Coordinates of N, CA and C in Angstrom, one line a residue:
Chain L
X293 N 15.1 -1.5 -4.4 CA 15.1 -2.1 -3.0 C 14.7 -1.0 -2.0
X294 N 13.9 -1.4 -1.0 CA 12.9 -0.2 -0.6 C 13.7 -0.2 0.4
X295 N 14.6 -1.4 1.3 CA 15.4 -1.3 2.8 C 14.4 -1.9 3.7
X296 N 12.9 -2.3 3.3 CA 12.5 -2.9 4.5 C 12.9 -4.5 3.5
X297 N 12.9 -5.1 4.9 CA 13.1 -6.6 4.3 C 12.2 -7.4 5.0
X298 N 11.2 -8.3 4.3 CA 10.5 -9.3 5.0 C 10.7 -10.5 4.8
X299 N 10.2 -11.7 5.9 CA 10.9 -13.6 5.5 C 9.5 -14.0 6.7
X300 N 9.2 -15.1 5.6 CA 10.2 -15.5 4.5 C 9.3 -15.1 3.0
X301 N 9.8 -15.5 2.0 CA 9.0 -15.3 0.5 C 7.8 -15.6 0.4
X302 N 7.8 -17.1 0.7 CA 6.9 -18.0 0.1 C 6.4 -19.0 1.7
X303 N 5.0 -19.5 1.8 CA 4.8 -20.3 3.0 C 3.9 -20.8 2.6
X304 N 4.0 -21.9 2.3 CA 2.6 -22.8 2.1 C 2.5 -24.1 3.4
X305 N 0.8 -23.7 4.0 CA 0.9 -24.8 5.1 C -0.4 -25.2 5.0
X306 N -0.9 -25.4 5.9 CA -2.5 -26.4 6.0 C -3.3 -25.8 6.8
X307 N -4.8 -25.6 6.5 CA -5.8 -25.3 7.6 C -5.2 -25.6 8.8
X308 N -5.8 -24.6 9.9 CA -5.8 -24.9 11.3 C -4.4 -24.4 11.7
X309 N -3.5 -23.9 10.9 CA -1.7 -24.1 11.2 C -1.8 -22.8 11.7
X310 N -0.6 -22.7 12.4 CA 0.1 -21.3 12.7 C 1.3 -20.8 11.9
X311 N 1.6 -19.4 11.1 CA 2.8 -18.9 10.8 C 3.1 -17.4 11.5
X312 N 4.3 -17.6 11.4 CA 4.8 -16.2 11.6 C 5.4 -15.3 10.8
X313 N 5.3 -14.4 10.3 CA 5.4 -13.5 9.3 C 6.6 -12.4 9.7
X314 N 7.9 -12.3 9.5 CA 8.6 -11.2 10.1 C 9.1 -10.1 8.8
X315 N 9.3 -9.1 9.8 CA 9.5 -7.7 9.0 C 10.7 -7.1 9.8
X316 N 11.3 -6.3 8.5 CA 13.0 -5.4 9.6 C 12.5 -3.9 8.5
X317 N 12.3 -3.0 9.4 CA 12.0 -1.9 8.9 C 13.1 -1.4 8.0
X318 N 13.1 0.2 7.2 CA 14.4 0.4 6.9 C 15.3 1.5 8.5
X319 N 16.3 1.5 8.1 CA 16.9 1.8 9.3 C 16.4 3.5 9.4
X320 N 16.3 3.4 11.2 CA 15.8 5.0 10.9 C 14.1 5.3 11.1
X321 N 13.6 4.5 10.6 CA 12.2 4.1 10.7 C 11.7 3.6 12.0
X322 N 10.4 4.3 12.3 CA 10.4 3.6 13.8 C 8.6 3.2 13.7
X323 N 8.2 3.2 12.6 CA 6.8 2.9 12.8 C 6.5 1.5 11.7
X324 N 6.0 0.5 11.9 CA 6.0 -0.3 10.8 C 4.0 -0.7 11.0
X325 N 3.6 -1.2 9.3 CA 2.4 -1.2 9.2 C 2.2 -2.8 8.5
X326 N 1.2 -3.5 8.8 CA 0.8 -4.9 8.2 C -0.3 -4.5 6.8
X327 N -0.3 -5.0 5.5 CA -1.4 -5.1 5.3 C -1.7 -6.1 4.4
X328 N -2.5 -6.7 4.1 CA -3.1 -7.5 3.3 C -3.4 -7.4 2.1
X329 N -2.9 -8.4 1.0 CA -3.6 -8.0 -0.5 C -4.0 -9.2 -1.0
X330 N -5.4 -9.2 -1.6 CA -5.9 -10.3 -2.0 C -6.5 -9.8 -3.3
X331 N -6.9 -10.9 -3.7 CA -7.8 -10.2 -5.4 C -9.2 -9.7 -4.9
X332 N -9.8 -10.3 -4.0 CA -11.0 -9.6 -3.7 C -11.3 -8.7 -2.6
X333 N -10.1 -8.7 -1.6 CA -10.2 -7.3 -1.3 C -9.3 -6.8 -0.8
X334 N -8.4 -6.4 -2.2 CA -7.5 -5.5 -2.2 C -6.4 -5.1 -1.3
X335 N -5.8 -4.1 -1.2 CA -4.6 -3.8 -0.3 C -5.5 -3.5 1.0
X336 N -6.0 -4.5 2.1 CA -6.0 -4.1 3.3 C -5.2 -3.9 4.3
X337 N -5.6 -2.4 5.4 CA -4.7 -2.2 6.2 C -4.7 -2.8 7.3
X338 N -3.9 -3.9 8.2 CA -3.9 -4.8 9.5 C -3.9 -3.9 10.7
X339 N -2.7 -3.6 10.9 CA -1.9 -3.0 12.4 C -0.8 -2.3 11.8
X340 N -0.8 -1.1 13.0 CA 0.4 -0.3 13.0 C 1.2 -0.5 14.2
X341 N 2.2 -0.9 14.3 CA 3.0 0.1 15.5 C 4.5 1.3 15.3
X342 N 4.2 1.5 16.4 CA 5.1 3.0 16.6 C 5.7 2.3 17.5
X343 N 7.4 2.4 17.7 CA 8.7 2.4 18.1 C 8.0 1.8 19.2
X344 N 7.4 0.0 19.1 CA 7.2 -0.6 20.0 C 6.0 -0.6 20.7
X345 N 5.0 0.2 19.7 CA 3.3 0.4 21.1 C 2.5 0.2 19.5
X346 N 1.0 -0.6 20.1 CA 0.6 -0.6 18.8 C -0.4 1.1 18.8
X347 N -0.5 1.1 17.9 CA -0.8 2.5 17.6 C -2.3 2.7 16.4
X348 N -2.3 1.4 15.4 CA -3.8 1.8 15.2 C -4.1 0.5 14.5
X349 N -5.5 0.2 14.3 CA -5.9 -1.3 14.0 C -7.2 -1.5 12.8
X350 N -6.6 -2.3 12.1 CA -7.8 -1.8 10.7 C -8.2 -3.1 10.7
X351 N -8.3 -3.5 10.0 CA -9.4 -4.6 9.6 C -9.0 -6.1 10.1
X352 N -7.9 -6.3 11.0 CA -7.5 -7.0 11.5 C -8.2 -8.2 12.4
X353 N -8.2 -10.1 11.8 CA -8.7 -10.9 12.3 C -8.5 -11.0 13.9
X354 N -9.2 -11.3 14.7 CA -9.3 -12.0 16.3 C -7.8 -12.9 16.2
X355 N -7.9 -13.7 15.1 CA -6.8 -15.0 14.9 C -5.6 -14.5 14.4
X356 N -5.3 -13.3 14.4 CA -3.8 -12.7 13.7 C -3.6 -11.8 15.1
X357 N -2.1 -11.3 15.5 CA -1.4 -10.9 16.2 C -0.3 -10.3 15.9
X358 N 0.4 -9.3 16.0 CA 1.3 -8.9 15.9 C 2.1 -8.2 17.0
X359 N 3.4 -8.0 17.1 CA 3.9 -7.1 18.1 C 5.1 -6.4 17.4
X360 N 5.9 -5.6 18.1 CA 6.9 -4.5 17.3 C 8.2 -4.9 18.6
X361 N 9.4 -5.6 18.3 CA 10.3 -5.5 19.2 C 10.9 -4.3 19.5
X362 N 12.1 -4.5 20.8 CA 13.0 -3.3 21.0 C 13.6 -3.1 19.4
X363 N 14.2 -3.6 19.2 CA 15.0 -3.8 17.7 C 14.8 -2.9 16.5
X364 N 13.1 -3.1 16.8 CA 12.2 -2.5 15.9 C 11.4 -3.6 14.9
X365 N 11.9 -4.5 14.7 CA 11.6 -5.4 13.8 C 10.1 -5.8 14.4
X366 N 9.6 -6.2 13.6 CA 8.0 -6.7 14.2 C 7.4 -8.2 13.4
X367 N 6.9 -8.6 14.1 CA 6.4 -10.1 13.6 C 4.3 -10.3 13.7
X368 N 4.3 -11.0 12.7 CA 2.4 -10.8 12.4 C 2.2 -12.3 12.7
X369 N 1.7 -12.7 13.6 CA 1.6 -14.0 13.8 C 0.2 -14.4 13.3
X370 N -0.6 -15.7 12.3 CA -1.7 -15.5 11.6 C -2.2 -17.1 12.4
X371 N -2.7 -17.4 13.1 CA -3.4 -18.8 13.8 C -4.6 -19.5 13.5
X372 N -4.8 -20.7 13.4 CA -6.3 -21.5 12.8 C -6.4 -20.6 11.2
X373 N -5.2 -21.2 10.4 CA -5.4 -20.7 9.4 C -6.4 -20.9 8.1
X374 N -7.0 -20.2 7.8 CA -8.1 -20.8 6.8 C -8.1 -20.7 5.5
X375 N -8.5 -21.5 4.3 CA -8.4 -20.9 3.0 C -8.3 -19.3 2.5
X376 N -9.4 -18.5 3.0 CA -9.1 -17.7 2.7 C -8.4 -16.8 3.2
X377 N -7.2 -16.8 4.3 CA -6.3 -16.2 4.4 C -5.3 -16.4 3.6
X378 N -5.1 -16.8 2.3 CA -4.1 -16.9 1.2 C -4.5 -15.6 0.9
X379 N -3.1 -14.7 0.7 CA -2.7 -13.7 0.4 C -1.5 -13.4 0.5
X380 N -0.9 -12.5 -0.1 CA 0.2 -11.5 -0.2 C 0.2 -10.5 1.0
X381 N 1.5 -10.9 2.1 CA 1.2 -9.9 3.3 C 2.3 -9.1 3.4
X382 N 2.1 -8.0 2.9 CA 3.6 -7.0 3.2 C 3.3 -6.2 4.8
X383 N 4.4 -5.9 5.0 CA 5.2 -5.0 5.7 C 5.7 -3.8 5.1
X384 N 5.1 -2.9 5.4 CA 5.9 -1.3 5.3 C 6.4 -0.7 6.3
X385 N 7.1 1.0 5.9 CA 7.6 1.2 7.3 C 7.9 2.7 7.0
X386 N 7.2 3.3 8.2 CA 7.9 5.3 7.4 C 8.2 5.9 8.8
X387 N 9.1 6.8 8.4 CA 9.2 7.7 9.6 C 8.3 8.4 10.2
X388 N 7.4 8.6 9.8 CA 5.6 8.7 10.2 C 6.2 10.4 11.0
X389 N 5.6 11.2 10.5 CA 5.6 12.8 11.1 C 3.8 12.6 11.0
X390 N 3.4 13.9 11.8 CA 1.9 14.5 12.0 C 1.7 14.6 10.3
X391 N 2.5 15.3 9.6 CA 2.8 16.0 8.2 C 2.7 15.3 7.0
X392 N 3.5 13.9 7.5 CA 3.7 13.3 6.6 C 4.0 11.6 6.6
X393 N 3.7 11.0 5.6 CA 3.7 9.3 6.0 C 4.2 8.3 4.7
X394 N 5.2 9.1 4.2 CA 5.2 8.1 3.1 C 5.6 6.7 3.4
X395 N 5.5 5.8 3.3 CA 5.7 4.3 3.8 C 6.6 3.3 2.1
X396 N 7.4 2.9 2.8 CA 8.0 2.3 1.9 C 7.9 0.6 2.6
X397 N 7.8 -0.2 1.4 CA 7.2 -1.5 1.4 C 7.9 -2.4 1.3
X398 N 7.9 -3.6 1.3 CA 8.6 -4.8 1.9 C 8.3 -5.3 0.0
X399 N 9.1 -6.7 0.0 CA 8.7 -7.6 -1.3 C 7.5 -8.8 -0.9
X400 N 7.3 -8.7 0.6 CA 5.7 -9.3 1.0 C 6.1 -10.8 1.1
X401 N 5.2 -11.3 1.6 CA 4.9 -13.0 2.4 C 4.0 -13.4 1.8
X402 N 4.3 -14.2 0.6 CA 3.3 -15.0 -0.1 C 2.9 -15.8 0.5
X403 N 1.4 -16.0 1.4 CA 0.9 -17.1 2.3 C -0.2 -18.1 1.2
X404 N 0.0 -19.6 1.3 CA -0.7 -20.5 0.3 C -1.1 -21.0 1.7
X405 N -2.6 -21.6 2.2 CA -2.9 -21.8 3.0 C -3.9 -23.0 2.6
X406 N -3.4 -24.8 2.1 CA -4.0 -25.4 1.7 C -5.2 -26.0 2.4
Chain Q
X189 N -16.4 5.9 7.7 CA -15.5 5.5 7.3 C -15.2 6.1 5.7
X190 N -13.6 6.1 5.5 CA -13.2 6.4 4.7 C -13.0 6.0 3.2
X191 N -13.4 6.3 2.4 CA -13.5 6.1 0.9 C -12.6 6.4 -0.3
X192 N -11.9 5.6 -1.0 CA -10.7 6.1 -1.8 C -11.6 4.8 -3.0
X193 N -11.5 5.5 -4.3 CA -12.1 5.1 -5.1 C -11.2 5.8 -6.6
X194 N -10.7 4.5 -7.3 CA -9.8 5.0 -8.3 C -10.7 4.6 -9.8
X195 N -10.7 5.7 -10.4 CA -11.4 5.0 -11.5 C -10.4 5.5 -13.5
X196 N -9.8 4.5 -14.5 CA -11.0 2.9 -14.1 C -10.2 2.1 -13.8
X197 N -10.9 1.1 -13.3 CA -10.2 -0.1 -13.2 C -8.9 -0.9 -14.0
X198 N -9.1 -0.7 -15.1 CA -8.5 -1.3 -15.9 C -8.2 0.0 -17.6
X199 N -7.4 -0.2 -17.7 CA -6.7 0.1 -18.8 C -6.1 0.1 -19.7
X200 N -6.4 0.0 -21.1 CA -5.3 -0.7 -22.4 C -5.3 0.4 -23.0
X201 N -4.0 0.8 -23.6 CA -3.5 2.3 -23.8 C -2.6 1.9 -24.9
X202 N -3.1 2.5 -26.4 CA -1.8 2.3 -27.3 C -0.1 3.4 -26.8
X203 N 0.9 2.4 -26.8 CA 2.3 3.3 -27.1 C 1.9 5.1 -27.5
X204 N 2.5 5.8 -27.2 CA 2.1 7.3 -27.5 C 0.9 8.0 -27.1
X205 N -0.1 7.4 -26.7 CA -0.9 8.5 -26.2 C -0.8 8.6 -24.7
X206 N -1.9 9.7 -24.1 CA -2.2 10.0 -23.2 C -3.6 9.9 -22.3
X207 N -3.3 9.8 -21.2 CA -4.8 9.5 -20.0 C -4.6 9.6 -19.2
X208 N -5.4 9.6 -18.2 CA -5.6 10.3 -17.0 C -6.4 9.3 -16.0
X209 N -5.9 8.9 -14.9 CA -6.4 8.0 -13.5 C -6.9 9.3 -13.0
X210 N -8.2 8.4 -12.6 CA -8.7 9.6 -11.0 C -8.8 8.8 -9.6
X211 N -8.5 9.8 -8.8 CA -8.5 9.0 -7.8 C -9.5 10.1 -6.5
X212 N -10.6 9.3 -6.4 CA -11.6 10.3 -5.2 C -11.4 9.8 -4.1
X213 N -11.6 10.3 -3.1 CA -12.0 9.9 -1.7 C -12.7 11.0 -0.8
X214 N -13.1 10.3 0.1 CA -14.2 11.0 0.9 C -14.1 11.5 2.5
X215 N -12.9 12.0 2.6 CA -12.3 12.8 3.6 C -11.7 13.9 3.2
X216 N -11.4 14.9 4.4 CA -10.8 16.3 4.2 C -9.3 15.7 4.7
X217 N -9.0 15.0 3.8 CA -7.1 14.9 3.6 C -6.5 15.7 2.8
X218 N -5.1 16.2 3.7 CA -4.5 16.8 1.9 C -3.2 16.1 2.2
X219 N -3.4 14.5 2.2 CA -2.1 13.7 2.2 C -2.6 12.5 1.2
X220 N -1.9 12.5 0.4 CA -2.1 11.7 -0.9 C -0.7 11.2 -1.5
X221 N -0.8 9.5 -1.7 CA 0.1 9.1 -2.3 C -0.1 8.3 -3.3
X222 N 0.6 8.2 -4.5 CA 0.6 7.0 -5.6 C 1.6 6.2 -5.3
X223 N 1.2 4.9 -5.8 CA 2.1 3.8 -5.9 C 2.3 3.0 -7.5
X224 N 3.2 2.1 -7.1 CA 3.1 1.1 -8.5 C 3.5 0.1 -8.0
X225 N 2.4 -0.9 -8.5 CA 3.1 -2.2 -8.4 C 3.0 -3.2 -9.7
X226 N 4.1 -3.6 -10.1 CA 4.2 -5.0 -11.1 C 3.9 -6.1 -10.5
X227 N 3.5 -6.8 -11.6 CA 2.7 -8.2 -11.5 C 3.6 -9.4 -9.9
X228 N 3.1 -9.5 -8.8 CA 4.0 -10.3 -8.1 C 4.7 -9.3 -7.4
X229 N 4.9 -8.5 -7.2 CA 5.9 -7.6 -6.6 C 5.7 -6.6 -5.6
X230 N 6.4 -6.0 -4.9 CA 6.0 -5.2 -3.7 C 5.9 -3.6 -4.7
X231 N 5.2 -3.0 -4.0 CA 4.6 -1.5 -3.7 C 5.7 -0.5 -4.0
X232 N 5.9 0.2 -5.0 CA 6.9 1.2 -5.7 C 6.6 2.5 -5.2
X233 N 7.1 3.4 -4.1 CA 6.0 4.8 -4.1 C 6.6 5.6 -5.0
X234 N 5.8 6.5 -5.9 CA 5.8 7.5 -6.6 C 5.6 8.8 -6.4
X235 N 4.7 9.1 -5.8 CA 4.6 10.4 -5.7 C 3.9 10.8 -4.6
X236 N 4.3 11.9 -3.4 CA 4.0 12.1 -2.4 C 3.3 13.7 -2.6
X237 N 1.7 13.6 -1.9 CA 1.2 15.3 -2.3 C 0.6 15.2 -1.4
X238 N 1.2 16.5 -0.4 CA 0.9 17.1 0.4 C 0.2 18.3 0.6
X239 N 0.0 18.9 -0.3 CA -1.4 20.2 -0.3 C -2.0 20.2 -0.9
X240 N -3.0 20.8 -1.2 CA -3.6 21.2 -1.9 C -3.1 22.0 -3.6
X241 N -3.0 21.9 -4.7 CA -2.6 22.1 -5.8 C -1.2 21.9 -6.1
X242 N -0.6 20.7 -5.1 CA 0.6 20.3 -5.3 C 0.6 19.5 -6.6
X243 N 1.3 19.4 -7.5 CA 1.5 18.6 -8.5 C 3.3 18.6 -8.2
X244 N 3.5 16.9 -9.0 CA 4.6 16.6 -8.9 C 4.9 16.0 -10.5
X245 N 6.0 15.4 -10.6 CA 5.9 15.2 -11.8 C 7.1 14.1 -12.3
X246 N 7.2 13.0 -12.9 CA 8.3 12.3 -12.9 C 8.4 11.3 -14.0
X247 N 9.2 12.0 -15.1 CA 9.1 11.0 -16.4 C 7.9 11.7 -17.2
X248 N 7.5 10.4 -17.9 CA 5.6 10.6 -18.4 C 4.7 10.4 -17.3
X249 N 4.8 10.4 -16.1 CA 3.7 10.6 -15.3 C 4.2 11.7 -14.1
X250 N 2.3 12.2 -14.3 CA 2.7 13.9 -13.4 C 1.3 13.5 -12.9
X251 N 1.4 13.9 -11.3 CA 0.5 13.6 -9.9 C 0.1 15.2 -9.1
X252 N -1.5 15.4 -9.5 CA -2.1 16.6 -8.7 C -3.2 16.2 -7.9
X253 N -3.0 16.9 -7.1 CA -3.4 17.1 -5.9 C -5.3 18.2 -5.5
X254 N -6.0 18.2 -5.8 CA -7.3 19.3 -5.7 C -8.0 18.8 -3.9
X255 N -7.7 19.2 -2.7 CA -7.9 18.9 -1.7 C -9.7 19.2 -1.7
X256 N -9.9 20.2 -2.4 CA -11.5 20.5 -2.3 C -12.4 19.9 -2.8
X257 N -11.6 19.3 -4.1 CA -12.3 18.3 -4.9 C -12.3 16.8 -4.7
X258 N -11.5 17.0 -3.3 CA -10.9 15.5 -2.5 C -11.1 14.9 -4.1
X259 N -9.7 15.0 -4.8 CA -9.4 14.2 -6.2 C -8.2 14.5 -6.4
X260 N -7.2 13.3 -6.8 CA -6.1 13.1 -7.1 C -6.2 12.8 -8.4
X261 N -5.5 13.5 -9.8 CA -4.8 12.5 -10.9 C -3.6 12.6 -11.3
X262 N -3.7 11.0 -11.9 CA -2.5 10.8 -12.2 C -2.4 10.9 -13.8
X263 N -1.7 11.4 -14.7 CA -1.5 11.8 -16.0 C 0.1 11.0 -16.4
X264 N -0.6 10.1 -17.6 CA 0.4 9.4 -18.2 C 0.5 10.3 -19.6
X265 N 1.6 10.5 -19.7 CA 2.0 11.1 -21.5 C 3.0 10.3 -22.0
X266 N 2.4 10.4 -23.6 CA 2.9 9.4 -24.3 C 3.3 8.2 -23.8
X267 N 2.9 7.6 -23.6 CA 2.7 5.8 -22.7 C 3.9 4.9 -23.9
X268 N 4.4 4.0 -22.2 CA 5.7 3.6 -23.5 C 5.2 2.0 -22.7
X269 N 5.6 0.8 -23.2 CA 5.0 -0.4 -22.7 C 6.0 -0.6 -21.3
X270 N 6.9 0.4 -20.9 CA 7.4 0.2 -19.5 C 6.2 0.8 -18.6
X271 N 5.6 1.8 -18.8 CA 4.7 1.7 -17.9 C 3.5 1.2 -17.2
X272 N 3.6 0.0 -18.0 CA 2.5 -1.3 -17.3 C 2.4 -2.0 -16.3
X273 N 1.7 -1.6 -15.8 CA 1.7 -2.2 -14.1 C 0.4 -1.7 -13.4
X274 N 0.2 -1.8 -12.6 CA -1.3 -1.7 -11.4 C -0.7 -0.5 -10.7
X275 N -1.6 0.8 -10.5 CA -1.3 1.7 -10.2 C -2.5 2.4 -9.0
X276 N -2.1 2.7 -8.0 CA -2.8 2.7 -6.2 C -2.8 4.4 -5.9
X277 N -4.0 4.9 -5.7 CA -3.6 6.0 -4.6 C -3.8 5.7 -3.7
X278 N -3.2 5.8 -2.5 CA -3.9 6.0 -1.2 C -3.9 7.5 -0.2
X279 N -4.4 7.5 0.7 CA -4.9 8.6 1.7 C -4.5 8.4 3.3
X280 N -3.8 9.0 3.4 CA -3.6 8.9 5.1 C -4.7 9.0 5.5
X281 N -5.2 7.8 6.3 CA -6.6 8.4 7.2 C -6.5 9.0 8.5
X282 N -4.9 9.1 8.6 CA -4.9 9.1 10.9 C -5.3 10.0 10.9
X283 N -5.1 11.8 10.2 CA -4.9 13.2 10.1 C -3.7 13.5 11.4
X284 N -2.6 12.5 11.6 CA -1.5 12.9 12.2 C -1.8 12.2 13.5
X285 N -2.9 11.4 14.4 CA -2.6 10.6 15.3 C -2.6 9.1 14.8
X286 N -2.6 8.4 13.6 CA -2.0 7.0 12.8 C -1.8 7.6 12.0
X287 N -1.4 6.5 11.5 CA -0.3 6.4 10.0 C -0.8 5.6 8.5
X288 N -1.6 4.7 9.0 CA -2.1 4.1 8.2 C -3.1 4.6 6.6
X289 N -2.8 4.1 5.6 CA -3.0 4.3 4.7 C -4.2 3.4 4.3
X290 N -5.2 4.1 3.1 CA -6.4 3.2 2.3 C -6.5 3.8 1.1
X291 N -6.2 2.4 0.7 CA -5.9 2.2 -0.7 C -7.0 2.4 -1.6
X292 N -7.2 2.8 -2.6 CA -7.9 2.2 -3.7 C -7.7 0.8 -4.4
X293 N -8.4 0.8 -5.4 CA -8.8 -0.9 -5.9 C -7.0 -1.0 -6.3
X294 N -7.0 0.2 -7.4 CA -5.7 0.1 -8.1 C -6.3 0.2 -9.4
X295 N -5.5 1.0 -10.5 CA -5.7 0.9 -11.8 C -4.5 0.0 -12.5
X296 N -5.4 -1.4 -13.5 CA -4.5 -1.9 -13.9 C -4.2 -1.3 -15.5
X297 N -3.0 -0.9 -15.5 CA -3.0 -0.3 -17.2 C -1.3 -1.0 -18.3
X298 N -2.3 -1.3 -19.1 CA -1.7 -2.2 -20.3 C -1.4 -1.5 -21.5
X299 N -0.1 -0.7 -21.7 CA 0.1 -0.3 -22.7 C 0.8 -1.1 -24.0
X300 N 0.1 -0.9 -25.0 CA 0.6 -2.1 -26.5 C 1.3 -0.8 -27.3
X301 N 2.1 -2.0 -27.9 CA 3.2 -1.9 -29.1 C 1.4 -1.1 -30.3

């Protein structure tokens, strides 16, 4: 158990739909990261934020959103959902130094997007 | 843009031997991480290399670091069928202003009885 926890497991919904994806970092942790895993391409990186500011942005759709509360916890909101946004969406989370970044990982948001 | 390329892809490994994952990329990083993940499941980190000729080492698998040769490997000895799973390096790309990580494909490796 890595300490970050993400909800929900499993979400199967319909074209066009909106979900929201949440994440609780481990405690201590003030930077959390989105990313995407699919069979064809792979572990992609989404968004980062830092203790509430977003901080860097990778391959992330127009139609997905995310934000980082006071709390820390951060939510990836995915809209006009389309087939192929079925994927596996974790959440990770490190105490992010200049030095160092190990990131420890969530058990992920299996999205089925019929 | 940045390049992290693990090679090979795939793996089938009798019980007791040994092999070796590479992992290249195409930046002056000397931040390098492995992961493991099993079938369905979240991202295990393994091994964290931070310099240049860092090697780490844990169990049957031991993780070095060559920053010049921008090449990571990973070295399985004597392979037992617990070590089967899909195995990631990735690369800090921020160099300390992000955090974010890129992955390779992942090595999937299947060790038999």
């Amino acid at each position: 158990d890595s300490g970050v926890t993400q909800t929900p497991k499993h979400l199967i919904t319909a074209t066009g739909q909106r979900v929201t994806l949440r994440c609780s970092p481990r405690s201590g942790d003030l930077s959390v990261y989105w990313y995407q895993q699919s069979l064809d391409q792979g572990l992609q990186f989404l968004i980062q934020y830092y203790n509430g500011e977003e901080r860097a942005k990778g391959n992330i759709l127009e139609r997905f959103s995310a934000q980082q509360f006071p709390d820390l916890h951060s939510e990836l909101n995915l809209s006009s959902l389309e087939l192929g946004d079925s994927a596996l969406y974790f959440c990770a989370s490190s105490v992010w130094s200049s030095s160092y970044n190990e990131q420890f990982f969530g058990p992920g948001t299996r999205l089925t997007v019929l | 843009e940045l390049k992290v390329e693990q090679n090979p892809l795939f793996l089938s490994m009798q019980e007791g031997k040994n092999y070796t994952i590479y992992c290249n990329y195409s930046t002056t990083s000397d931040r390098l991480y492995w992961y493991r993940q099993d079938p369905g499941k979240s991202l295990e980190s393994l091994f964290v290399l931070l310099s240049n000729g860092a090697v780490k080492q844990e169990g049957r698998l031991m993780a070095s670091l060559d920053t010049k040769a921008r090449l990571s490997t990973l070295h399985i000895t004597a392979a037992v069928h617990d070590l089967s799973a899909t195995y990631f390096c990735a690369v800090d790309e921020g160099g300390g202003s992000q955090g974010n990580l890129i992955f390779g494909k992942g090595t999937k490796l299947s060790v038999k009885p």
